[in-house]
Short mmCIF file of C-alpha atoms and ligand atoms in Angstrom, two decimals:
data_model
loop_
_atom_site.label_atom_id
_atom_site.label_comp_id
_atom_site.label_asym_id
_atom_site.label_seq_id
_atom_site.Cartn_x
_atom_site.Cartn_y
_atom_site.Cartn_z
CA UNK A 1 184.25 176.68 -10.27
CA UNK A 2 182.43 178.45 -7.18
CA UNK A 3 178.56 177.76 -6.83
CA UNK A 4 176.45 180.41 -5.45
CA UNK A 5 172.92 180.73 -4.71
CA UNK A 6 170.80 183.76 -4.91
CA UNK A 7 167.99 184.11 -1.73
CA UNK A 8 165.29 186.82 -3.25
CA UNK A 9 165.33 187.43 -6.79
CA UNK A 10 164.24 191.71 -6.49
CA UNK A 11 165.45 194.98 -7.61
CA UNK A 12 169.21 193.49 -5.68
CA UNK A 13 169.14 190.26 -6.24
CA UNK A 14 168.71 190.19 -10.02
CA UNK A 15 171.01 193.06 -9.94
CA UNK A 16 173.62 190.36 -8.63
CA UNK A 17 172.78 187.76 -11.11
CA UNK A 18 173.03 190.40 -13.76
CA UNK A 19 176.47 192.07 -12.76
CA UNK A 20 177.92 188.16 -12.30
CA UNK A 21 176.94 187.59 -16.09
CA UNK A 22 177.63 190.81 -17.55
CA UNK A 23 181.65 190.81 -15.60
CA UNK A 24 182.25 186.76 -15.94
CA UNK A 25 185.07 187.63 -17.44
CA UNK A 26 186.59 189.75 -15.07
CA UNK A 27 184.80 187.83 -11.92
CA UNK A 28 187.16 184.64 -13.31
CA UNK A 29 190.18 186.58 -13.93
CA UNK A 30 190.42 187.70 -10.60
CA UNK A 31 188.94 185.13 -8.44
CA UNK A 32 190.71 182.50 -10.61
CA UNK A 33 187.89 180.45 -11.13
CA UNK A 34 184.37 180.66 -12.47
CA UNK A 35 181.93 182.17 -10.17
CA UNK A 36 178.47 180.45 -11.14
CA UNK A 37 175.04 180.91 -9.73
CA UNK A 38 173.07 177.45 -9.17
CA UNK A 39 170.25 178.11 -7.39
CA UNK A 40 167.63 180.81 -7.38
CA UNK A 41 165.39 180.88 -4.54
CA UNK A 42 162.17 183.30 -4.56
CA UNK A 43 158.76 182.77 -4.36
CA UNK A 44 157.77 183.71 -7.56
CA UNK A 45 158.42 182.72 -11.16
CA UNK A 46 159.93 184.29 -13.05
CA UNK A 47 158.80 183.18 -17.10
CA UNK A 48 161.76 184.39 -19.69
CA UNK A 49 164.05 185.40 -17.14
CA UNK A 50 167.64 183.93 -17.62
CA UNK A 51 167.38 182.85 -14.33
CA UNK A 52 164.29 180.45 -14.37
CA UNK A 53 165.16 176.96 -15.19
CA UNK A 54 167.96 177.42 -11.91
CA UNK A 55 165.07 178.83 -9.94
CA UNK A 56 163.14 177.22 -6.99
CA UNK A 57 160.87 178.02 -4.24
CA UNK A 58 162.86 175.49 -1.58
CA UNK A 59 164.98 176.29 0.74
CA UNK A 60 166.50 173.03 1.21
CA UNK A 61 167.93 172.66 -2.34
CA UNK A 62 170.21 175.27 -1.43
CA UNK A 63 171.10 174.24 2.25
CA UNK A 64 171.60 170.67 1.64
CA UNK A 65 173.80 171.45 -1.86
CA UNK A 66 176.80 170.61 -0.76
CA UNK A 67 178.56 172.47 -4.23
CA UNK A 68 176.92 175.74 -3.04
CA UNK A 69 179.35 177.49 -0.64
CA UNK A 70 178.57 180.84 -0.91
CA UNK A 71 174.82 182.46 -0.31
CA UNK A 72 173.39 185.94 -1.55
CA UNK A 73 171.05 186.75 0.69
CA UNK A 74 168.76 189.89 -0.87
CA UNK A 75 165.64 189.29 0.36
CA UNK A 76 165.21 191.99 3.25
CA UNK A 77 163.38 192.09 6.29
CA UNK A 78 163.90 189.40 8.85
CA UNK A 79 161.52 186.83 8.30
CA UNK A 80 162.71 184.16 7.00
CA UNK A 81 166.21 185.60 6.20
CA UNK A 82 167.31 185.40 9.69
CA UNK A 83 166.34 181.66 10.15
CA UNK A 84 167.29 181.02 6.87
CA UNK A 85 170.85 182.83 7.08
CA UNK A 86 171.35 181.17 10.64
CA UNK A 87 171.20 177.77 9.09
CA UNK A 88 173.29 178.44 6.24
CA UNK A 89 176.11 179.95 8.24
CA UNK A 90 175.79 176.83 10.84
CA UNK A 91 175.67 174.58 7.37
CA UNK A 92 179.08 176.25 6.67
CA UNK A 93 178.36 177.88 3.90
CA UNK A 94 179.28 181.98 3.58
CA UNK A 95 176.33 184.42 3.36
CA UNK A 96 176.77 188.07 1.57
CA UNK A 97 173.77 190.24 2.10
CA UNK A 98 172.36 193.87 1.40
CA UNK A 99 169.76 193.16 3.98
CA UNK A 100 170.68 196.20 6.86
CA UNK A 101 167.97 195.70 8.54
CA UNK A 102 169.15 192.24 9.49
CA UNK A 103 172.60 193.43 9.74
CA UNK A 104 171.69 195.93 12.20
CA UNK A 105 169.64 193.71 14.29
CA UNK A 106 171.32 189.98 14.82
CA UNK A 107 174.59 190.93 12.99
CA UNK A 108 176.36 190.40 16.21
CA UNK A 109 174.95 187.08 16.59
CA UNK A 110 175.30 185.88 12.75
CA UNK A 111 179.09 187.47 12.63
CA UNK A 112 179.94 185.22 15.52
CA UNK A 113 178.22 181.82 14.18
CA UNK A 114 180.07 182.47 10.79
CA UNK A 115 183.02 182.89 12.91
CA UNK A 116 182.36 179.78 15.03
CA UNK A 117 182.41 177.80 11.58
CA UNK A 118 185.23 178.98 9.85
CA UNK A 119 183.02 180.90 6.94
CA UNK A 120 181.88 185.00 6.62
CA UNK A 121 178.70 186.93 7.38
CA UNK A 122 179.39 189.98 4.62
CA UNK A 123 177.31 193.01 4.56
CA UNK A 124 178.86 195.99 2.48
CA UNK A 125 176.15 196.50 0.38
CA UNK A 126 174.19 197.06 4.05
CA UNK A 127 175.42 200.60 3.67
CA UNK A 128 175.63 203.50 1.08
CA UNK A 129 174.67 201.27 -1.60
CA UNK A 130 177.57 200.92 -4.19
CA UNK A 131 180.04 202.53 -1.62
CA UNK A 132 182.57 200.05 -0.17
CA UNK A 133 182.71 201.98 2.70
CA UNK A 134 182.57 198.94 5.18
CA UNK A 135 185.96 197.75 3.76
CA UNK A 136 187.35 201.11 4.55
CA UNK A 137 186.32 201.16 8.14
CA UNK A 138 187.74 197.41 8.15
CA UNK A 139 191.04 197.94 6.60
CA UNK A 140 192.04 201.09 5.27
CA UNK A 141 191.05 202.72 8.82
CA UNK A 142 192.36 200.38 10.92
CA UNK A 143 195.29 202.36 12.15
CA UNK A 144 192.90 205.30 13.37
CA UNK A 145 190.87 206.17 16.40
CA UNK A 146 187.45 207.36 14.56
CA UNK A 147 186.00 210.76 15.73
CA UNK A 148 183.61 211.00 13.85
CA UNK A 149 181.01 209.42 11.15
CA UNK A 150 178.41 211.60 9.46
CA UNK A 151 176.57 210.87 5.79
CA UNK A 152 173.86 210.85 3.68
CA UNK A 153 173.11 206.67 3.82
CA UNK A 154 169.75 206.72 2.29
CA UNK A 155 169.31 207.07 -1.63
CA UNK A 156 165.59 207.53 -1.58
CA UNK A 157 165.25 210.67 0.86
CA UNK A 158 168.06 212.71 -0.59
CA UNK A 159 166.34 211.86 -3.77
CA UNK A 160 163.17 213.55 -2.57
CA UNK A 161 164.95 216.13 -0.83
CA UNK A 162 166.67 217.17 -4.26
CA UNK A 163 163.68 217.12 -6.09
CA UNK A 164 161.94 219.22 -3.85
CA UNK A 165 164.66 221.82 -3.81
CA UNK A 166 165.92 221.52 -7.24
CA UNK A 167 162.67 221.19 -9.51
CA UNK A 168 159.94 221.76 -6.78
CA UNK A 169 158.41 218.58 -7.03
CA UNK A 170 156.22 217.50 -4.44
CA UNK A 171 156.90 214.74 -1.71
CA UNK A 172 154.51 212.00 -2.52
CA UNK A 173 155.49 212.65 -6.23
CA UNK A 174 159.28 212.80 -5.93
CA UNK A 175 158.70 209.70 -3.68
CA UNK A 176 156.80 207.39 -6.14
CA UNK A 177 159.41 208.22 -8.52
CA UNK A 178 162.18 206.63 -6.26
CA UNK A 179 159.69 203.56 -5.90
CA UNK A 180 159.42 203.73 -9.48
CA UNK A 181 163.22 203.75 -10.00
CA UNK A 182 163.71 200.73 -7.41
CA UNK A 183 165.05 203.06 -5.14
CA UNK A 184 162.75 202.59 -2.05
CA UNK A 185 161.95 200.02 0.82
CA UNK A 186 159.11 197.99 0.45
CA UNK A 187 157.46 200.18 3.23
CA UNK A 188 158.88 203.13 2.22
CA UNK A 189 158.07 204.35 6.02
CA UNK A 190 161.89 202.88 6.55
CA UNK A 191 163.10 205.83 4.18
CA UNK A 192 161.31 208.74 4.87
CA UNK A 193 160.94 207.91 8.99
CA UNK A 194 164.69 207.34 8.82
CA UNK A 195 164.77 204.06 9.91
CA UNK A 196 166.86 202.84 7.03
CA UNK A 197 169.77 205.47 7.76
CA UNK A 198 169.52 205.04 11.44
CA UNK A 199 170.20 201.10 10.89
CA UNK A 200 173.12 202.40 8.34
CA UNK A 201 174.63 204.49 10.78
CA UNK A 202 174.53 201.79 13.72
CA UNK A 203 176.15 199.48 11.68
CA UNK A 204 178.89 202.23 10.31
CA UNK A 205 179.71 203.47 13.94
CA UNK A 206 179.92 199.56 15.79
CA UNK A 207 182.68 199.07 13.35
CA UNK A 208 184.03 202.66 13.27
CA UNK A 209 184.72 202.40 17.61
CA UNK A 210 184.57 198.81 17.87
CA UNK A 211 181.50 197.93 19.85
CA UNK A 212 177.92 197.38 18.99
CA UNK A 213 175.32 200.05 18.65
CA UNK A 214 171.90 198.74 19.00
CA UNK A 215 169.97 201.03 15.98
CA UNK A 216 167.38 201.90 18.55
CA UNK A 217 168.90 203.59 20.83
CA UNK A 218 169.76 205.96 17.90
CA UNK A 219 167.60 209.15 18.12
CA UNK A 220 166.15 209.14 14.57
CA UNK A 221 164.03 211.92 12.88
CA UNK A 222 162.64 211.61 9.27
CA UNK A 223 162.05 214.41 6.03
CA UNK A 224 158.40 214.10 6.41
CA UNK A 225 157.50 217.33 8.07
CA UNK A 226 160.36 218.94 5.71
CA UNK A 227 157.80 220.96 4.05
CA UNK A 228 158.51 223.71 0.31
CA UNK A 229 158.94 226.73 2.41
CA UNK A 230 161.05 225.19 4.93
CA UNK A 231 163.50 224.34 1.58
CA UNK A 232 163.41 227.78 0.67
CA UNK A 233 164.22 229.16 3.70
CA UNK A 234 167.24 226.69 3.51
CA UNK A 235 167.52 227.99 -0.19
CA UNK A 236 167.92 232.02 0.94
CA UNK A 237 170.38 230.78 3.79
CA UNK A 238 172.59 229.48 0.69
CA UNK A 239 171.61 226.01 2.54
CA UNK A 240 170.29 222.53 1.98
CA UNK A 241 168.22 220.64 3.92
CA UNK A 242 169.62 217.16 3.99
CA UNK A 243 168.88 214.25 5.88
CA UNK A 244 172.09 213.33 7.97
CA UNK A 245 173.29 210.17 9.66
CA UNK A 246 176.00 210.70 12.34
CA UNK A 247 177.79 210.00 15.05
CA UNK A 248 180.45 211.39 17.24
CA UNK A 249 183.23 211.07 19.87
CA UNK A 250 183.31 212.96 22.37
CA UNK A 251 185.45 213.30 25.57
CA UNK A 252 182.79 211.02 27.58
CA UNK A 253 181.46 208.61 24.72
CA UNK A 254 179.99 208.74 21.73
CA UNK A 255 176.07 210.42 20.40
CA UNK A 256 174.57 209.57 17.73
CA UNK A 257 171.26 211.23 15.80
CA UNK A 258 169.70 210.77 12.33
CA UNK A 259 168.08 214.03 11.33
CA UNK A 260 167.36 216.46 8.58
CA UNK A 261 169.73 219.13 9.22
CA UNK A 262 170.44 222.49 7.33
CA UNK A 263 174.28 222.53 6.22
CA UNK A 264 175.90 225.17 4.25
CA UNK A 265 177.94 225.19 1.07
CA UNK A 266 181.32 224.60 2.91
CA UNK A 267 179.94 221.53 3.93
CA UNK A 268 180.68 218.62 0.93
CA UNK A 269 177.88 217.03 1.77
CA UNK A 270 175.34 219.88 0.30
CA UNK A 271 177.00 218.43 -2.93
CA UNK A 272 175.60 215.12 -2.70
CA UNK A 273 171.91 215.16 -5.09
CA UNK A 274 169.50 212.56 -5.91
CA UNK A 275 169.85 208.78 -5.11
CA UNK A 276 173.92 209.79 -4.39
CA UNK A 277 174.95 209.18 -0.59
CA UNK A 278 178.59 210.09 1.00
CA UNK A 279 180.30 209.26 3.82
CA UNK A 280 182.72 211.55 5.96
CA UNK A 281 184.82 209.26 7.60
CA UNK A 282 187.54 211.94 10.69
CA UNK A 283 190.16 209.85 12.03
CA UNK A 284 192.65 210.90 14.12
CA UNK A 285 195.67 210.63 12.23
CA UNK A 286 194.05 210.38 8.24
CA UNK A 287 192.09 214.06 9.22
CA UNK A 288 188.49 213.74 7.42
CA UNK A 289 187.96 211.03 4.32
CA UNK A 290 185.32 211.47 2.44
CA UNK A 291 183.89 208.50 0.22
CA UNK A 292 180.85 208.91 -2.56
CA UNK A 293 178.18 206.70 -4.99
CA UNK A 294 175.51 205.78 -5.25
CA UNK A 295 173.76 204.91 -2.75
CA UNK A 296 170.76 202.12 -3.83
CA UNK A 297 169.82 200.97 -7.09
CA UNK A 298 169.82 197.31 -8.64
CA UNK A 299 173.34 197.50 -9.75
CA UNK A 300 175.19 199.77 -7.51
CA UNK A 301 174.01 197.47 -4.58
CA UNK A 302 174.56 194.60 -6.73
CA UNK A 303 178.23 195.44 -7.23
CA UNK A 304 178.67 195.53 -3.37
CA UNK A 305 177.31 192.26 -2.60
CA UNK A 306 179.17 190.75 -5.98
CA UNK A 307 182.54 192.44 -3.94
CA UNK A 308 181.50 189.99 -1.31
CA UNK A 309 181.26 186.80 -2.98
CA UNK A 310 184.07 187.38 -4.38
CA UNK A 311 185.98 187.95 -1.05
CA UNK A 312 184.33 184.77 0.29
CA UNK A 313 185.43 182.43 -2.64
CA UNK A 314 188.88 183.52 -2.00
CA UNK A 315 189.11 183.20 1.28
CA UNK A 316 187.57 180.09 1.44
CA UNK A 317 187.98 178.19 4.68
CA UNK A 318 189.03 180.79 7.02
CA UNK A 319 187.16 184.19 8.92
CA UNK A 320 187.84 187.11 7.44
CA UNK A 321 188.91 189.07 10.54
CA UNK A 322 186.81 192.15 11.18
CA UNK A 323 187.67 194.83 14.75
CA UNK A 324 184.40 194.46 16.01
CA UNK A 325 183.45 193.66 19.74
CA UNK A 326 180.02 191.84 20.71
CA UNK A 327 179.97 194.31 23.90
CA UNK A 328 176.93 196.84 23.38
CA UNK A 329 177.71 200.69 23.83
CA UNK A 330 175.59 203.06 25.45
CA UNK A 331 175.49 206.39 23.70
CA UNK A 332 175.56 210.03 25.38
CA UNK A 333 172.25 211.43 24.76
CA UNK A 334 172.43 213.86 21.87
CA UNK A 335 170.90 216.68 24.33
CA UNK A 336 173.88 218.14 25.26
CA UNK A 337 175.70 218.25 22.11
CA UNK A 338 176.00 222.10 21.46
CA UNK A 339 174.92 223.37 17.73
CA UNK A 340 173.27 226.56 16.39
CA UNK A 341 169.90 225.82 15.20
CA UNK A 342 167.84 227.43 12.10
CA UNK A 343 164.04 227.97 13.90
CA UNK A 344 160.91 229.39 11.79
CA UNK A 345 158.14 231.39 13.56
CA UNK A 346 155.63 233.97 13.19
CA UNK A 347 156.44 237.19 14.58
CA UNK A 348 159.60 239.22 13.83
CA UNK A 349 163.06 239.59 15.28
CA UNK A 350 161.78 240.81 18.77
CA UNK A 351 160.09 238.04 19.60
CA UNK A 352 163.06 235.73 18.22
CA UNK A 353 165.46 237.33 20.45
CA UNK A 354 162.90 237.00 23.66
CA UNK A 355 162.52 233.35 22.99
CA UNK A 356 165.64 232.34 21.56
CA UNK A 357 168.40 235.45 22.56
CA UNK A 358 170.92 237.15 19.73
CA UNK A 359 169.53 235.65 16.40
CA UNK A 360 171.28 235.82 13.37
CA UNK A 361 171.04 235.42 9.46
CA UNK A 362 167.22 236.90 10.32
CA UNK A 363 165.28 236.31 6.48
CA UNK A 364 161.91 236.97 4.96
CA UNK A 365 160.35 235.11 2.04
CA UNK A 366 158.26 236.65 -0.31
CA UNK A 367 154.87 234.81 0.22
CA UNK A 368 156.02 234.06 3.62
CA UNK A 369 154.03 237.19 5.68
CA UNK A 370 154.02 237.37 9.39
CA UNK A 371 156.86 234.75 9.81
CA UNK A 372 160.60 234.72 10.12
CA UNK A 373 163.33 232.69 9.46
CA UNK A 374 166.94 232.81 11.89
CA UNK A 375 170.09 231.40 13.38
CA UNK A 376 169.89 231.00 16.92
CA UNK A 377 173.58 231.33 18.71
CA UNK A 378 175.45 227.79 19.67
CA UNK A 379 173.96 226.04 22.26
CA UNK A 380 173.28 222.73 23.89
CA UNK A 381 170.37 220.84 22.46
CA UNK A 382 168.48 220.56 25.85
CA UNK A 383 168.64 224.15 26.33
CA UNK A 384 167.21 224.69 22.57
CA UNK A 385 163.99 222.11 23.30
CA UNK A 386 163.84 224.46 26.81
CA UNK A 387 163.19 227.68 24.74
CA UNK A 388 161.54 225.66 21.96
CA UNK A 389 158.77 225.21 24.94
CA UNK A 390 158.63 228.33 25.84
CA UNK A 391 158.56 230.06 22.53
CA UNK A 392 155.25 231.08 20.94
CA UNK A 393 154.37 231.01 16.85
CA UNK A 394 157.25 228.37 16.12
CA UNK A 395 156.53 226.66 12.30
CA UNK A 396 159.50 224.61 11.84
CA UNK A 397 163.39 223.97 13.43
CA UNK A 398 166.26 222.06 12.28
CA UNK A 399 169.74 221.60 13.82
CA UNK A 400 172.60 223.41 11.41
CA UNK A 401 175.37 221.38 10.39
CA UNK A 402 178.89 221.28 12.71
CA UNK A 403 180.24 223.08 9.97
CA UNK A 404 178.88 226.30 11.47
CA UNK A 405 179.01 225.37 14.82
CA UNK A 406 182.85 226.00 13.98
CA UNK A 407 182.61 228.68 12.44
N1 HSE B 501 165.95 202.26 0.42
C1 HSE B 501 167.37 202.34 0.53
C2 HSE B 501 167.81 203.74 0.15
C3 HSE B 501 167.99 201.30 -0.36
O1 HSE B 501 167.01 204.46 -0.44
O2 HSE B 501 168.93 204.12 0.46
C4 HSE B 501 169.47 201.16 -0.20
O3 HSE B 501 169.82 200.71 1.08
#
């Protein structure tokens, strides 16, 4: 039998003691032995719960338990988890953790002290929720050069974002609802500032090209100023407003930007509603991959993490080998990546085409007087912000997707 321990007993973690009950069964028959959780640590109690008589508030009854090998760590933030996950890997013992924000700051270091004692740091539930997308990128992918990376990594936005478009709900409302549905951080800031998907896409691209990406030298915008007319614009335009996470090759290096961008139906990812997040994963060879679920939740994240226990049990002893360098990149500043851009500004097409030159997809809302919406031609972002400055009357911009750009 394997003995596991369970660090923070929230929306995740009891989604982990939960799935390893409810799939014992199946858990056994393919690990080939019972996968049991011993300890519990939070720092609350928990009266009823099927976990209370294995829970505690110490940390040393599961670092000094030498029948606990493997760790669930579900807490979040960084303090204590990092301490707590640096002693546990140096203790040998195997940590699996949703915690991205961790992941995405001393991964590096914790991958390499797992690796220095022969045990795993796993984080697939670090990104996209329920999608094992971090096993694709470390095996199924392997034989590719990655071009590209671009998703929808955060459940709680692109459940606001749909709610606003779909049943015109208002932001604070469609918000407490993804609280409400254990969607959200604990400061929900992370979500809606785009923290959360900026750490998702760090961690996505250092294993998509092989070296680290520090998260904050990501350029990261959130859906806060995404306001009901700006949607409808997006609406008439036969667009969405989503918020993307992505990152690119190019000929010199590689940009990355988190942003709410407007993407048209040919895009898949226009598709993607509610807590759902997707990956688009363009390799070389493969073409583009796409990969979908849900993105947070108790048991969708649960499943994840479970996915990592399990993979630590059986390969007890040894590293799990991941193509992942501890050398930091430096990205290409994202103001020179060309794009067309959607802009909103009072006036009419005149002034449009003084500020911006040839304009296209010009639209008027109903209720909307005095302003216009457009599609300015393809250009470099830095020579966008130039006009931006110049231009008088603008409400509202957003970068369109690359699927136009192509077009
Ligand atoms: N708050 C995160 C989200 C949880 O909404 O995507 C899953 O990482």
């Amino acid at each position: 039998m394997a003995q596991i321990a369970i660090m923070g007993y929230g929306t995740v973690g009891a989604g982990v003691f939960k799935t390893l009950t409810m799939n014992e069964e199946a858990i056994t028959r393919r690990v080939g032995e019972k996968v049991s959780v011993k300890r519990v640590l939070d720092l609350r109690d928990f009266p009823g719960d099927p976990a209370e008589n294995i829970l505690t508030h110490n940390f040393e009854d599961i670092l000094n338990d030498p029948e606990i090998s493997v760790v669930v760590e579900t807490m979040g933030g960084l303090k204590p988890s990092y301490p707590f996950t640096k002693q546990l890997l140096e203790a040998g013992k195997s940590v699996c953790t949703s915690n991205k924000e961790l992941v995405a700051e001393h991964g590096v270091e914790l991958r390499e002290i797992a690796k220095a004692h022969s045990v795993n740091y796993l984080f697939e539930a670090s990104c996209g929720g329920g999608i094992p997308i971090i096993r694709v990128l470390n095996t199924s992918l392997t034989a590719e050069e990655i071009e590209e990376v671009t998703g929808i990594l955060n459940g709680t936005t692109n459940y606001i974002l749909t709610s606003m478009a779909e049943e015109e709900k208002e932001f604070d409302v469609a918000l407490k609802e993804a609280q409400q549905k254990g969607y959200a951080e604990l400061h929900p800031e992370a979500d809606v500032e785009g923290w959360d998907a900026c750490r998702k896409i760090a961690i996505l691209s250092s294993l998509a090209y092989g070296k680290h990406i520090g998260w904050n030298g990501v350029p990261t915008e959130g859906i806060t100023k995404v306001d009901r007319t700006d949607i409808d614009y997006a609406k008439a335009l036969g667009c969405r407003i989503k918020l993307l996470a992505t990152s690119r090759r190019e000929e010199n290096g590689i940009w990355a930007l988190v942003a709410p961008m407007m993407i048209g139906k040919e895009n898949p990812l226009t598709a993607v509603d509610g807590v759902m997040n997707a990956v688009m994963v363009k390799g070389n060879a493969v073409g583009t991959t796409m990969y979908y679920g849900s993105g947070a939740g108790s048991l969708p994240t649960a499943s994840a993490v479970c996915g990592d226990v399990i993979d630590c049990v059986k390969s007890a002893g040894t590293t799990i080998r991941t193509e992942y360098s501890t050398e930091n990149l430096t990205l290409l500043p994202v103001d020179e990546v060309p794009r067309p851009f959607f802009v909103r500004m009072k006036g009419g097409e005149k002034e449009a085409e003084a500020a911006f030159g040839p304009v296209s997809h010009v639209t008027k809302l109903p209720g909307a007087e005095g302003e216009i919406g457009f599609i300015t031609g393809v250009m470099p972002e830095k020579e966008f912000k130039k006009c931006l400055t110049a231009a008088e009357g603008v409400i509202s911009w957003y970068r369109r997707g690359k699927k136009e750009e192509e077009a």
